Amino acid sequence: METGEIKMKMEAFDIVSLIDETVEQIEPIALSKKINVSVVKKDWKSVIVLADYYRIFQVFKNLLSNAIKYSEDNSTIEIQIEKRKKVVNLSVVDSGIGIPKNDRKRIFERFYRIDKSRSKKKGGTGLGLAIVKHILENHNEKIEVISKKNYGSKFIFSLSKNLNNE
């Protein structure tokens, strides 16, 4: 992906359906921790974006997996969809352990772990957020994180709307 050898297959699709599908697939893991995953989408039935369906599915799967992994039992994870003129702002918000300020820039690096001892208990490869970053960069987008230790994290990115379907 970093070398550009993996090409994005840009197509118009409904981001609401993709998010619903991702939540449905990941929900058993969330339910095992009694975590509720909710989608905040106003009253929109669909929002058409122009992106690589499978890669954006990967983005949401990685972000939700991390949110579940680092959230306490009996908490809520929220996916927010906000329509703008030319883009759709998307975010995954958890009330987990948060990310210390010094680590926020580095969490998108391959194999970077905030706390090595915690990583062994939680599992994973340390590649999820690096993959998310590269997929979004290949869509000419960036991912941001807002986080407060012990209060959770919010991962935010945008996708272009398919303006032909307005």
Coordinates of C-alpha atoms in Angstrom, one line a residue:
M1 CA 0.0 0.0 0.0
E2 CA 2.8 2.4 0.9
T3 CA 4.5 1.9 -2.5
G4 CA 1.3 2.7 -4.3
E5 CA 1.1 -0.8 -5.9
I6 CA -2.3 -1.4 -4.3
K7 CA -4.7 0.7 -6.3
M8 CA -7.9 2.0 -4.9
K9 CA -11.1 1.0 -6.8
M10 CA -13.1 4.1 -6.6
E11 CA -16.9 3.7 -6.9
A12 CA -20.1 5.3 -5.7
F13 CA -21.7 3.6 -2.7
D14 CA -23.8 4.2 0.4
I15 CA -21.6 4.8 3.4
V16 CA -24.6 4.2 5.7
S17 CA -25.0 0.7 4.4
L18 CA -21.2 0.0 4.7
I19 CA -21.2 1.2 8.3
D20 CA -24.3 -0.9 9.1
E21 CA -22.6 -3.9 7.6
T22 CA -19.4 -3.3 9.5
V23 CA -21.2 -2.9 12.8
E24 CA -23.2 -6.1 12.1
Q25 CA -20.0 -8.0 11.5
I26 CA -18.2 -6.7 14.6
E27 CA -21.1 -6.6 17.0
P28 CA -20.6 -10.1 18.5
I29 CA -17.2 -8.9 19.7
A30 CA -18.7 -5.8 21.2
L31 CA -21.6 -7.7 22.8
S32 CA -19.1 -10.0 24.5
K33 CA -17.9 -6.9 26.4
K34 CA -21.5 -5.6 26.7
I35 CA -20.4 -2.6 24.5
N36 CA -23.2 -0.9 22.5
V37 CA -22.2 0.4 19.1
S38 CA -24.5 3.1 17.8
V39 CA -24.6 5.0 14.5
V40 CA -25.6 8.6 14.6
K41 CA -26.9 9.5 11.2
K42 CA -29.8 11.9 11.7
D43 CA -32.7 10.7 9.5
W44 CA -30.6 9.9 6.4
K45 CA -31.4 6.6 4.8
S46 CA -28.3 6.8 2.6
V47 CA -25.3 9.0 1.9
I48 CA -23.4 8.3 -1.3
V49 CA -19.7 8.7 -1.3
L50 CA -16.9 8.1 -3.9
A51 CA -14.3 5.7 -2.4
D52 CA -13.0 2.2 -2.4
Y53 CA -15.7 0.2 -0.7
Y54 CA -13.5 -2.7 0.6
R55 CA -10.8 -0.4 1.9
I56 CA -13.2 1.9 3.7
F57 CA -14.8 -1.2 5.2
Q58 CA -11.2 -2.1 6.4
V59 CA -10.9 1.4 7.9
F60 CA -14.1 1.1 9.9
K61 CA -13.3 -2.5 11.0
N62 CA -9.9 -1.5 12.3
L63 CA -11.2 1.6 14.1
L64 CA -14.1 -0.3 15.7
S65 CA -11.9 -3.2 16.7
N66 CA -9.5 -0.8 18.5
A67 CA -12.4 1.1 20.1
I68 CA -13.8 -2.2 21.4
K69 CA -10.4 -3.5 22.5
Y70 CA -9.6 -0.3 24.5
S71 CA -13.1 0.4 25.9
E72 CA -14.4 -0.7 29.2
D73 CA -17.2 -3.3 29.5
N74 CA -20.7 -1.7 29.5
S75 CA -19.7 1.3 27.5
T76 CA -20.8 2.8 24.2
I77 CA -19.0 3.4 20.9
E78 CA -20.5 5.9 18.5
I79 CA -20.1 6.3 14.8
Q80 CA -21.0 9.8 13.7
I81 CA -22.0 10.7 10.1
E82 CA -22.2 14.4 9.2
K83 CA -23.1 15.5 5.7
R84 CA -21.4 18.6 4.3
K85 CA -21.6 20.2 0.8
K86 CA -18.9 18.1 -0.8
V87 CA -17.8 15.7 1.8
V88 CA -19.1 13.4 4.5
N89 CA -17.3 13.7 7.9
L90 CA -17.1 10.4 9.7
S91 CA -15.9 9.6 13.2
V92 CA -15.6 6.8 15.6
V93 CA -15.9 7.8 19.2
D94 CA -15.2 5.7 22.3
S95 CA -15.0 6.2 26.0
G96 CA -12.0 4.0 26.4
I97 CA -8.6 4.6 28.1
G98 CA -7.6 7.4 25.8
I99 CA -4.2 8.1 24.2
P100 CA -1.5 10.1 26.0
K101 CA -0.7 13.4 24.2
N102 CA 2.9 12.3 23.5
D103 CA 1.7 9.1 21.7
R104 CA -1.0 10.6 19.4
K105 CA 1.3 11.4 16.5
R106 CA 3.0 8.0 16.6
I107 CA 0.0 5.7 16.8
F108 CA -0.3 5.7 13.0
E109 CA 3.2 4.3 12.7
R110 CA 3.6 0.6 11.8
F111 CA 4.1 -1.6 14.9
Y112 CA 4.0 1.4 17.3
R113 CA 2.6 0.4 20.7
I114 CA 1.8 2.9 23.5
D115 CA 2.2 0.4 26.3
K116 CA 4.1 -2.8 25.4
S117 CA 2.9 -4.7 28.4
R118 CA -0.8 -3.8 27.7
S119 CA -0.3 -4.8 24.1
K120 CA 0.5 -8.4 25.0
K121 CA -2.7 -8.7 27.0
K122 CA -4.9 -7.0 24.3
G123 CA -3.3 -8.7 21.3
G124 CA -3.0 -7.3 17.8
T125 CA -0.1 -6.5 15.5
G126 CA 0.3 -2.7 15.8
L127 CA -0.6 -2.4 12.1
G128 CA -4.3 -1.4 12.3
L129 CA -4.0 2.3 12.5
A130 CA -1.1 2.4 10.0
I131 CA -3.3 0.6 7.5
V132 CA -6.1 3.1 8.2
K133 CA -3.8 6.0 7.6
H134 CA -2.5 4.6 4.3
I135 CA -5.9 3.8 3.0
L136 CA -7.1 7.3 3.8
E137 CA -4.0 8.9 2.3
N138 CA -4.7 6.9 -0.9
H139 CA -8.1 8.6 -0.9
N140 CA -6.3 12.0 -0.5
E141 CA -7.7 12.3 3.0
K142 CA -6.2 12.5 6.5
I143 CA -7.2 10.9 9.8
E144 CA -7.2 13.0 13.0
V145 CA -7.4 11.9 16.6
I146 CA -8.8 13.8 19.6
S147 CA -8.2 12.0 22.8
K148 CA -8.1 12.6 26.5
K149 CA -6.5 10.0 28.8
N150 CA -9.2 8.0 30.7
Y151 CA -12.0 9.7 28.7
G152 CA -11.7 8.1 25.3
S153 CA -10.8 8.9 21.7
K154 CA -12.4 10.3 18.6
F155 CA -11.0 9.3 15.2
I156 CA -12.2 11.7 12.4
F157 CA -11.9 11.6 8.7
S158 CA -13.8 12.7 5.6
L159 CA -14.8 11.1 2.3
S160 CA -15.9 12.9 -0.9
K161 CA -19.6 12.8 -1.6
N162 CA -20.7 11.5 -5.0
L163 CA -22.0 14.8 -6.3
N164 CA -23.5 13.1 -9.3
N165 CA -26.1 11.4 -7.0
E166 CA -27.4 14.5 -5.3

